[in-house]
CSV table of N, CA, C and O in Angstrom, one decimal:
chain,number,residue,atom,x,y,z
A,92,MET,N,0.8,-1.2,0.0
A,92,MET,CA,0.0,0.0,0.0
A,92,MET,C,0.9,1.2,0.0
A,92,MET,O,0.6,2.1,-0.8
A,93,SER,N,1.8,1.3,0.9
A,93,SER,CA,2.7,2.5,1.0
A,93,SER,C,4.1,2.0,1.0
A,93,SER,O,4.4,0.8,1.2
A,94,SER,N,5.0,3.0,0.7
A,94,SER,CA,6.4,2.6,0.7
A,94,SER,C,7.2,3.9,1.0
A,94,SER,O,6.8,5.0,0.6
A,95,HIS,N,8.3,3.7,1.6
A,95,HIS,CA,9.2,4.9,1.9
A,95,HIS,C,9.8,5.4,0.6
A,95,HIS,O,10.3,6.6,0.5
A,96,ASP,N,9.7,4.7,-0.5
A,96,ASP,CA,10.3,5.1,-1.8
A,96,ASP,C,9.3,5.7,-2.8
A,96,ASP,O,9.7,6.3,-3.8
A,97,THR,N,8.0,5.6,-2.5
A,97,THR,CA,7.1,6.1,-3.5
A,97,THR,C,6.1,7.0,-2.9
A,97,THR,O,6.2,8.2,-3.0
A,98,GLU,N,5.0,6.5,-2.2
A,98,GLU,CA,4.0,7.3,-1.7
A,98,GLU,C,3.2,6.6,-0.6
A,98,GLU,O,3.4,5.4,-0.4
A,99,LEU,N,2.4,7.4,0.1
A,99,LEU,CA,1.6,6.8,1.2
A,99,LEU,C,0.2,6.6,0.6
A,99,LEU,O,-0.3,7.5,-0.1
A,100,PHE,N,-0.4,5.5,0.9
A,100,PHE,CA,-1.7,5.2,0.4
A,100,PHE,C,-2.7,6.3,0.8
A,100,PHE,O,-3.5,6.8,0.0
A,101,PHE,N,-2.7,6.7,2.1
A,101,PHE,CA,-3.6,7.7,2.6
A,101,PHE,C,-3.4,9.0,1.9
A,101,PHE,O,-4.4,9.7,1.5
A,102,ALA,N,-2.2,9.4,1.6
A,102,ALA,CA,-1.9,10.7,0.9
A,102,ALA,C,-2.5,10.7,-0.5
A,102,ALA,O,-2.9,11.7,-1.0
A,103,ARG,N,-2.6,9.5,-1.2
A,103,ARG,CA,-3.1,9.5,-2.5
A,103,ARG,C,-4.7,9.6,-2.5
A,103,ARG,O,-5.3,10.3,-3.3
A,104,TYR,N,-5.3,8.9,-1.5
A,104,TYR,CA,-6.7,8.8,-1.6
A,104,TYR,C,-7.4,9.6,-0.5
A,104,TYR,O,-8.6,9.8,-0.6
A,105,ASN,N,-6.7,9.9,0.6
A,105,ASN,CA,-7.3,10.8,1.6
A,105,ASN,C,-8.6,10.3,2.1
A,105,ASN,O,-9.6,11.1,2.3
A,106,SER,N,-8.7,9.0,2.4
A,106,SER,CA,-10.0,8.4,2.8
A,106,SER,C,-9.8,7.4,3.9
A,106,SER,O,-9.1,6.4,3.6
A,107,ILE,N,-10.3,7.6,5.1
A,107,ILE,CA,-10.2,6.6,6.1
A,107,ILE,C,-10.9,5.3,5.7
A,107,ILE,O,-10.5,4.2,6.0
A,108,ALA,N,-12.1,5.5,5.1
A,108,ALA,CA,-12.9,4.3,4.6
A,108,ALA,C,-12.0,3.4,3.7
A,108,ALA,O,-12.0,2.2,3.8
A,109,LEU,N,-11.3,4.0,2.7
A,109,LEU,CA,-10.5,3.2,1.8
A,109,LEU,C,-9.3,2.6,2.6
A,109,LEU,O,-8.8,1.6,2.3
A,110,GLN,N,-8.8,3.4,3.6
A,110,GLN,CA,-7.7,2.9,4.4
A,110,GLN,C,-8.1,1.6,5.1
A,110,GLN,O,-7.4,0.6,5.2
A,111,LYS,N,-9.3,1.6,5.6
A,111,LYS,CA,-9.9,0.4,6.3
A,111,LYS,C,-10.0,-0.8,5.3
A,111,LYS,O,-9.7,-1.9,5.6
A,112,GLN,N,-10.5,-0.5,4.1
A,112,GLN,CA,-10.6,-1.5,3.1
A,112,GLN,C,-9.3,-2.1,2.7
A,112,GLN,O,-9.1,-3.3,2.5
A,113,ALA,N,-8.3,-1.2,2.6
A,113,ALA,CA,-6.9,-1.7,2.3
A,113,ALA,C,-6.4,-2.5,3.5
A,113,ALA,O,-5.7,-3.5,3.2
A,114,ALA,N,-6.7,-2.2,4.7
A,114,ALA,CA,-6.3,-3.0,5.8
A,114,ALA,C,-6.9,-4.4,5.7
A,114,ALA,O,-6.3,-5.4,5.9
A,115,ASN,N,-8.2,-4.5,5.3
A,115,ASN,CA,-8.9,-5.8,5.2
A,115,ASN,C,-8.2,-6.6,4.1
A,115,ASN,O,-7.9,-7.8,4.3
A,116,ALA,N,-7.9,-6.0,3.0
A,116,ALA,CA,-7.3,-6.7,1.9
A,116,ALA,C,-5.9,-7.2,2.2
A,116,ALA,O,-5.6,-8.4,2.0
A,117,LEU,N,-5.1,-6.3,2.9
A,117,LEU,CA,-3.7,-6.7,3.2
A,117,LEU,C,-3.7,-7.8,4.3
A,117,LEU,O,-3.0,-8.8,4.2
A,118,MET,N,-4.5,-7.6,5.3
A,118,MET,CA,-4.5,-8.6,6.4
A,118,MET,C,-5.1,-9.9,6.1
A,118,MET,O,-4.8,-10.9,6.8
A,119,LEU,N,-5.9,-10.0,5.0
A,119,LEU,CA,-6.5,-11.3,4.6
A,119,LEU,C,-5.7,-11.9,3.4
A,119,LEU,O,-6.1,-12.9,3.0
A,120,THR,N,-4.6,-11.3,3.0
A,120,THR,CA,-3.8,-11.8,1.9
A,120,THR,C,-3.0,-13.0,2.4
A,120,THR,O,-2.4,-12.9,3.5
A,121,PRO,N,-2.9,-14.0,1.6
A,121,PRO,CA,-2.1,-15.1,2.0
A,121,PRO,C,-0.6,-14.8,1.9
A,121,PRO,O,-0.2,-13.8,1.2
A,122,GLY,N,0.2,-15.5,2.6
A,122,GLY,CA,1.6,-15.2,2.6
A,122,GLY,C,2.0,-14.2,3.7
A,122,GLY,O,1.2,-13.7,4.5
A,123,ALA,N,3.3,-13.8,3.7
A,123,ALA,CA,3.8,-12.8,4.6
A,123,ALA,C,3.3,-11.4,4.2
A,123,ALA,O,3.2,-11.1,3.0
A,124,ILE,N,3.1,-10.6,5.2
A,124,ILE,CA,2.7,-9.2,4.9
A,124,ILE,C,3.6,-8.3,5.6
A,124,ILE,O,4.2,-8.6,6.6
A,125,GLN,N,3.6,-7.0,5.2
A,125,GLN,CA,4.4,-6.0,5.9
A,125,GLN,C,3.6,-4.7,5.9
A,125,GLN,O,3.1,-4.3,4.8
A,126,ILE,N,3.5,-4.1,7.0
A,126,ILE,CA,2.7,-2.9,7.2
A,126,ILE,C,3.7,-1.7,7.3
A,126,ILE,O,4.6,-1.8,8.2
A,127,TYR,N,3.6,-0.8,6.4
A,127,TYR,CA,4.5,0.4,6.5
A,127,TYR,C,4.0,1.3,7.6
A,127,TYR,O,2.8,1.6,7.7
A,128,TYR,N,5.0,1.8,8.4
A,128,TYR,CA,4.6,2.5,9.6
A,128,TYR,C,3.7,3.7,9.3
A,128,TYR,O,3.9,4.4,8.3
A,129,GLY,N,2.6,3.8,10.0
A,129,GLY,CA,1.7,4.9,9.8
A,129,GLY,C,0.4,4.6,9.0
A,129,GLY,O,-0.6,5.3,9.0
A,130,ASP,N,0.5,3.5,8.2
A,130,ASP,CA,-0.7,3.1,7.5
A,130,ASP,C,-1.8,2.7,8.4
A,130,ASP,O,-3.0,3.0,8.1
A,131,GLU,N,-1.5,2.2,9.6
A,131,GLU,CA,-2.5,1.8,10.5
A,131,GLU,C,-3.2,3.0,11.2
A,131,GLU,O,-4.2,2.9,11.8
A,132,VAL,N,-2.7,4.2,11.0
A,132,VAL,CA,-3.3,5.5,11.5
A,132,VAL,C,-3.5,6.5,10.5
A,132,VAL,O,-3.7,7.7,10.8
A,133,ALA,N,-3.4,6.2,9.2
A,133,ALA,CA,-3.6,7.1,8.1
A,133,ALA,C,-2.6,8.3,8.2
A,133,ALA,O,-3.0,9.5,8.1
A,134,ARG,N,-1.4,8.0,8.4
A,134,ARG,CA,-0.3,9.0,8.5
A,134,ARG,C,-0.3,9.8,7.2
A,134,ARG,O,-0.3,9.3,6.1
A,135,GLU,N,-0.1,11.1,7.3
A,135,GLU,CA,-0.1,12.0,6.1
A,135,GLU,C,1.4,12.2,5.7
A,135,GLU,O,2.3,12.0,6.5
A,136,LEU,N,1.5,12.7,4.5
A,136,LEU,CA,2.9,13.1,4.0
A,136,LEU,C,3.4,14.2,4.9
A,136,LEU,O,2.7,15.1,5.3
A,137,GLY,N,4.7,14.2,5.0
A,137,GLY,CA,5.4,15.3,5.7
A,137,GLY,C,6.1,16.2,4.7
A,137,GLY,O,5.8,16.1,3.5
A,138,PRO,N,6.9,17.2,5.1
A,138,PRO,CA,7.5,18.1,4.2
A,138,PRO,C,8.6,17.3,3.3
A,138,PRO,O,9.2,16.4,3.7
A,139,TYR,N,8.8,17.9,2.1
A,139,TYR,CA,9.7,17.2,1.2
A,139,TYR,C,11.1,17.7,1.3
A,139,TYR,O,12.1,17.0,1.0
A,140,ALA,N,11.3,19.0,1.6
A,140,ALA,CA,12.7,19.6,1.6
A,140,ALA,C,13.3,19.4,0.3
A,140,ALA,O,12.7,19.6,-0.8
A,141,ASP,N,14.5,18.8,0.2
A,141,ASP,CA,15.2,18.7,-1.1
A,141,ASP,C,15.2,17.2,-1.6
A,141,ASP,O,15.8,16.9,-2.6
A,142,ASP,N,14.5,16.4,-0.8
A,142,ASP,CA,14.4,15.0,-1.3
A,142,ASP,C,12.9,14.6,-1.5
A,142,ASP,O,12.1,14.7,-0.6
A,143,PHE,N,12.6,14.3,-2.8
A,143,PHE,CA,11.2,14.0,-3.2
A,143,PHE,C,10.6,12.9,-2.3
A,143,PHE,O,9.4,13.0,-2.0
A,144,HIS,N,11.3,12.0,-1.8
A,144,HIS,CA,10.8,10.9,-1.0
A,144,HIS,C,10.7,11.2,0.5
A,144,HIS,O,10.1,10.4,1.2
A,145,GLN,N,11.2,12.3,0.9
A,145,GLN,CA,11.3,12.6,2.3
A,145,GLN,C,9.9,12.7,2.9
A,145,GLN,O,9.7,12.4,4.1
A,146,GLY,N,8.9,13.1,2.2
A,146,GLY,CA,7.5,13.3,2.7
A,146,GLY,C,7.0,11.9,3.2
A,146,GLY,O,6.1,11.9,4.1
A,147,THR,N,7.4,10.8,2.6
A,147,THR,CA,6.9,9.5,3.0
A,147,THR,C,7.6,9.0,4.3
A,147,THR,O,7.2,8.0,4.9
A,148,ARG,N,8.5,9.8,4.8
A,148,ARG,CA,9.3,9.4,6.0
A,148,ARG,C,8.9,10.4,7.1
A,148,ARG,O,9.8,10.7,8.0
A,149,SER,N,7.7,10.9,7.1
A,149,SER,CA,7.3,11.8,8.1
A,149,SER,C,7.2,11.2,9.5
A,149,SER,O,7.2,10.0,9.6
A,150,ASP,N,7.0,12.1,10.5
A,150,ASP,CA,6.9,11.6,11.9
A,150,ASP,C,5.7,10.7,12.1
A,150,ASP,O,4.6,10.9,11.4
A,151,MET,N,5.8,9.8,13.0
A,151,MET,CA,4.7,8.9,13.3
A,151,MET,C,3.7,9.8,14.1
A,151,MET,O,4.0,10.7,14.9
A,152,LEU,N,2.4,9.5,13.9
A,152,LEU,CA,1.3,10.1,14.7
A,152,LEU,C,1.2,9.4,16.0
A,152,LEU,O,0.8,8.2,16.1
A,153,TRP,N,1.4,10.1,17.1
A,153,TRP,CA,1.3,9.5,18.4
A,153,TRP,C,0.0,9.9,19.1
A,153,TRP,O,-0.4,9.2,20.0
A,154,THR,N,-0.5,11.0,18.7
A,154,THR,CA,-1.8,11.5,19.2
A,154,THR,C,-2.8,11.4,18.1
A,154,THR,O,-2.7,12.0,17.1
A,155,LEU,N,-3.9,10.6,18.4
A,155,LEU,CA,-4.8,10.3,17.3
A,155,LEU,C,-6.2,11.0,17.6
A,155,LEU,O,-6.7,11.0,18.8
A,156,ASP,N,-6.8,11.5,16.6
A,156,ASP,CA,-8.2,12.0,16.7
A,156,ASP,C,-9.1,10.7,16.7
A,156,ASP,O,-8.6,9.6,16.5
A,157,GLN,N,-10.4,10.9,17.0
A,157,GLN,CA,-11.3,9.8,17.1
A,157,GLN,C,-11.3,8.9,15.9
A,157,GLN,O,-11.3,7.6,16.0
A,158,GLU,N,-11.3,9.5,14.7
A,158,GLU,CA,-11.4,8.7,13.4
A,158,GLU,C,-10.2,7.8,13.2
A,158,GLU,O,-10.3,6.7,12.9
A,159,ARG,N,-9.0,8.4,13.6
A,159,ARG,CA,-7.8,7.6,13.4
A,159,ARG,C,-7.7,6.5,14.5
A,159,ARG,O,-7.1,5.5,14.3
A,160,GLN,N,-8.2,6.8,15.7
A,160,GLN,CA,-8.2,5.8,16.8
A,160,GLN,C,-9.1,4.6,16.4
A,160,GLN,O,-8.7,3.5,16.6
A,161,VAL,N,-10.2,4.9,15.7
A,161,VAL,CA,-11.1,3.8,15.3
A,161,VAL,C,-10.4,3.0,14.2
A,161,VAL,O,-10.4,1.8,14.1
A,162,LEU,N,-9.6,3.7,13.3
A,162,LEU,CA,-8.9,3.0,12.2
A,162,LEU,C,-7.8,2.1,12.9
A,162,LEU,O,-7.7,0.9,12.5
A,163,LEU,N,-7.1,2.6,13.8
A,163,LEU,CA,-6.1,1.8,14.5
A,163,LEU,C,-6.7,0.6,15.2
A,163,LEU,O,-6.1,-0.5,15.0
A,164,GLU,N,-7.8,0.7,15.8
A,164,GLU,CA,-8.5,-0.4,16.4
A,164,GLU,C,-8.9,-1.4,15.4
A,164,GLU,O,-8.9,-2.6,15.6
A,165,HIS,N,-9.3,-1.0,14.2
A,165,HIS,CA,-9.7,-1.9,13.1
A,165,HIS,C,-8.4,-2.7,12.7
A,165,HIS,O,-8.5,-3.9,12.5
A,166,TRP,N,-7.3,-2.0,12.5
A,166,TRP,CA,-6.1,-2.7,12.1
A,166,TRP,C,-5.7,-3.7,13.2
A,166,TRP,O,-5.3,-4.9,12.9
A,167,GLN,N,-5.9,-3.4,14.5
A,167,GLN,CA,-5.5,-4.3,15.6
A,167,GLN,C,-6.4,-5.5,15.6
A,167,GLN,O,-6.0,-6.6,15.7
A,168,THR,N,-7.7,-5.3,15.3
A,168,THR,CA,-8.7,-6.4,15.3
A,168,THR,C,-8.3,-7.3,14.1
A,168,THR,O,-8.3,-8.6,14.3
A,169,MET,N,-8.0,-6.8,13.0
A,169,MET,CA,-7.6,-7.6,11.8
A,169,MET,C,-6.3,-8.4,12.1
A,169,MET,O,-6.2,-9.5,11.7
A,170,GLY,N,-5.4,-7.7,12.7
A,170,GLY,CA,-4.1,-8.3,13.1
A,170,GLY,C,-4.2,-9.4,14.1
A,170,GLY,O,-3.6,-10.5,13.9
A,171,GLN,N,-5.1,-9.2,15.1
A,171,GLN,CA,-5.4,-10.3,16.0
A,171,GLN,C,-6.0,-11.5,15.4
A,171,GLN,O,-5.7,-12.6,15.7
A,172,PHE,N,-7.0,-11.2,14.5
A,172,PHE,CA,-7.7,-12.3,13.8
A,172,PHE,C,-6.6,-13.1,13.0
A,172,PHE,O,-6.6,-14.3,13.0
A,173,ARG,N,-5.8,-12.4,12.3
A,173,ARG,CA,-4.7,-13.1,11.5
A,173,ARG,C,-3.8,-13.9,12.4
A,173,ARG,O,-3.4,-15.0,12.0
A,174,GLN,N,-3.4,-13.3,13.5
A,174,GLN,CA,-2.5,-14.0,14.4
A,174,GLN,C,-3.2,-15.3,15.0
A,174,GLN,O,-2.5,-16.3,15.1
A,175,ARG,N,-4.4,-15.2,15.3
A,175,ARG,CA,-5.1,-16.4,15.9
A,175,ARG,C,-5.4,-17.5,14.9
A,175,ARG,O,-5.6,-18.6,15.3
A,176,HIS,N,-5.4,-17.1,13.6
A,176,HIS,CA,-5.7,-18.1,12.6
A,176,HIS,C,-4.6,-18.1,11.5
A,176,HIS,O,-4.6,-17.4,10.5
A,177,PRO,N,-3.6,-19.0,11.8
A,177,PRO,CA,-2.5,-19.2,10.8
A,177,PRO,C,-3.0,-19.6,9.4
A,177,PRO,O,-2.3,-19.4,8.4
A,178,ALA,N,-4.2,-20.1,9.3
A,178,ALA,CA,-4.8,-20.5,8.0
A,178,ALA,C,-4.9,-19.2,7.1
A,178,ALA,O,-4.8,-19.4,5.9
A,179,ILE,N,-5.1,-18.1,7.7
A,179,ILE,CA,-5.2,-16.8,6.9
A,179,ILE,C,-3.9,-16.7,6.0
A,179,ILE,O,-4.0,-16.4,4.8
A,180,GLY,N,-2.8,-16.8,6.6
A,180,GLY,CA,-1.6,-16.5,5.9
A,180,GLY,C,-1.0,-17.7,5.2
A,180,GLY,O,-0.3,-17.6,4.2
A,181,ALA,N,-1.3,-18.9,5.6
A,181,ALA,CA,-0.6,-20.1,5.1
A,181,ALA,C,-1.6,-21.3,4.7
A,181,ALA,O,-1.1,-22.3,4.3
A,182,GLY,N,-2.9,-21.0,4.8
A,182,GLY,CA,-3.8,-22.1,4.5
A,182,GLY,C,-4.2,-22.3,3.1
A,182,GLY,O,-3.9,-21.4,2.2
A,183,LYS,N,-4.8,-23.4,2.8
A,183,LYS,CA,-5.3,-23.7,1.4
A,183,LYS,C,-6.5,-22.8,1.2
A,183,LYS,O,-7.5,-22.8,1.9
A,184,HIS,N,-6.5,-22.1,0.1
A,184,HIS,CA,-7.5,-21.1,-0.3
A,184,HIS,C,-8.5,-21.8,-1.2
A,184,HIS,O,-8.2,-22.4,-2.2
A,185,THR,N,-9.8,-21.6,-0.8
A,185,THR,CA,-10.9,-22.1,-1.6
A,185,THR,C,-12.0,-21.1,-1.7
A,185,THR,O,-12.5,-20.6,-0.7
A,186,VAL,N,-12.3,-20.7,-3.0
A,186,VAL,CA,-13.4,-19.7,-3.2
A,186,VAL,C,-14.7,-20.4,-3.0
A,186,VAL,O,-14.9,-21.5,-3.6
A,187,ILE,N,-15.6,-19.7,-2.3
A,187,ILE,CA,-17.0,-20.2,-2.2
A,187,ILE,C,-17.9,-19.2,-3.0
A,187,ILE,O,-18.1,-18.1,-2.6
A,188,PRO,N,-18.4,-19.7,-4.1
A,188,PRO,CA,-19.1,-18.7,-5.0
A,188,PRO,C,-20.3,-18.1,-4.4
A,188,PRO,O,-21.1,-18.8,-3.8
A,189,GLN,N,-20.4,-16.8,-4.5
A,189,GLN,CA,-21.6,-16.1,-3.9
A,189,GLN,C,-21.9,-14.9,-4.9
A,189,GLN,O,-21.0,-14.5,-5.6
A,190,ARG,N,-23.1,-14.4,-4.8
A,190,ARG,CA,-23.4,-13.3,-5.7
A,190,ARG,C,-23.0,-11.9,-5.2
A,190,ARG,O,-22.5,-11.1,-6.0
A,191,ASP,N,-23.2,-11.7,-4.0
A,191,ASP,CA,-23.0,-10.3,-3.4
A,191,ASP,C,-21.8,-10.1,-2.6
A,191,ASP,O,-21.6,-9.1,-1.9
A,192,ALA,N,-20.9,-11.1,-2.5
A,192,ALA,CA,-19.7,-11.0,-1.6
A,192,ALA,C,-18.6,-11.9,-2.2
A,192,ALA,O,-18.9,-12.9,-2.9
A,193,TYR,N,-17.4,-11.6,-1.8
A,193,TYR,CA,-16.3,-12.5,-2.1
A,193,TYR,C,-16.1,-13.4,-0.9
A,193,TYR,O,-15.8,-12.9,0.2
A,194,VAL,N,-16.4,-14.6,-1.0
A,194,VAL,CA,-16.4,-15.6,0.1
A,194,VAL,C,-15.3,-16.6,-0.1
A,194,VAL,O,-15.2,-17.2,-1.2
A,195,PHE,N,-14.5,-16.9,0.9
A,195,PHE,CA,-13.5,-17.9,0.7
A,195,PHE,C,-13.3,-18.6,2.1
A,195,PHE,O,-13.6,-18.1,3.1
A,196,SER,N,-12.7,-19.8,2.0
A,196,SER,CA,-12.2,-20.5,3.2
A,196,SER,C,-10.7,-20.7,3.1
A,196,SER,O,-10.2,-20.7,2.0
A,197,ARG,N,-10.1,-20.8,4.2
A,197,ARG,CA,-8.7,-21.2,4.3
A,197,ARG,C,-8.6,-22.2,5.4
A,197,ARG,O,-9.2,-22.1,6.4
A,198,GLN,N,-7.8,-23.2,5.1
A,198,GLN,CA,-7.6,-24.3,6.1
A,198,GLN,C,-6.1,-24.6,6.2
A,198,GLN,O,-5.4,-24.8,5.1
A,199,LEU,N,-5.6,-24.7,7.4
A,199,LEU,CA,-4.3,-25.2,7.7
A,199,LEU,C,-4.4,-26.1,8.9
A,199,LEU,O,-4.6,-25.6,10.0
A,200,GLY,N,-4.3,-27.4,8.6
A,200,GLY,CA,-4.4,-28.3,9.7
A,200,GLY,C,-5.8,-28.2,10.3
A,200,GLY,O,-6.8,-28.3,9.6
A,201,GLU,N,-5.9,-28.0,11.6
A,201,GLU,CA,-7.2,-27.9,12.3
A,201,GLU,C,-7.7,-26.5,12.3
A,201,GLU,O,-8.9,-26.3,12.7
A,202,ASP,N,-6.9,-25.5,11.9
A,202,ASP,CA,-7.4,-24.2,11.8
A,202,ASP,C,-8.2,-23.9,10.5
A,202,ASP,O,-7.6,-24.1,9.4
A,203,ARG,N,-9.4,-23.5,10.6
A,203,ARG,CA,-10.3,-23.3,9.4
A,203,ARG,C,-11.0,-22.0,9.6
A,203,ARG,O,-11.5,-21.7,10.7
A,204,VAL,N,-11.0,-21.2,8.6
A,204,VAL,CA,-11.8,-19.9,8.6
A,204,VAL,C,-12.6,-19.8,7.3
A,204,VAL,O,-12.2,-20.3,6.3
A,205,VAL,N,-13.7,-19.1,7.5
A,205,VAL,CA,-14.5,-18.7,6.3
A,205,VAL,C,-14.6,-17.2,6.4
A,205,VAL,O,-15.0,-16.6,7.4
A,206,VAL,N,-14.3,-16.5,5.3
A,206,VAL,CA,-14.4,-15.0,5.3
A,206,VAL,C,-15.3,-14.6,4.2
A,206,VAL,O,-15.3,-15.1,3.0
A,207,ALA,N,-16.2,-13.7,4.5
A,207,ALA,CA,-17.1,-13.1,3.5
A,207,ALA,C,-16.8,-11.6,3.5
A,207,ALA,O,-16.9,-10.9,4.5
A,208,TYR,N,-16.3,-11.2,2.3
A,208,TYR,CA,-15.9,-9.8,2.2
A,208,TYR,C,-16.8,-9.1,1.3
A,208,TYR,O,-17.0,-9.4,0.1
A,209,LEU,N,-17.5,-8.0,1.8
A,209,LEU,CA,-18.4,-7.2,1.1
A,209,LEU,C,-17.7,-6.1,0.4
A,209,LEU,O,-18.3,-5.4,-0.5
A,210,GLY,N,-16.5,-5.7,0.8
A,210,GLY,CA,-15.8,-4.7,0.1
A,210,GLY,C,-16.2,-3.3,0.6
A,210,GLY,O,-15.9,-2.3,0.0
A,211,GLN,N,-16.9,-3.2,1.7
A,211,GLN,CA,-17.3,-1.9,2.3
A,211,GLN,C,-17.0,-1.8,3.7
A,211,GLN,O,-16.9,-2.6,4.5
């Protein structure tokens, strides 16, 4: 989503709702994931000075408004779910066809999850 060499997801879209959707997509992705610092609180670009990429290396937000606090709690919930269910990152992926949602299951040993993603 974000990178110290390119741009911040929030800076491009400026939407907490999209940041939440991005959290869902990333945290439910199979394999290893990496969260760039500040994505979990919608960190904004900082000043550029003489380096174009410097803005992506802005200070971390330590004091959060209510909207960003809710976003952080969402990331934490998704992270805890992923941690409790190793099938999310390493399980066998099976799509369950549905009309109005993307539904899938993942299974790794005894750990089984079913996820229905509405995209909202």
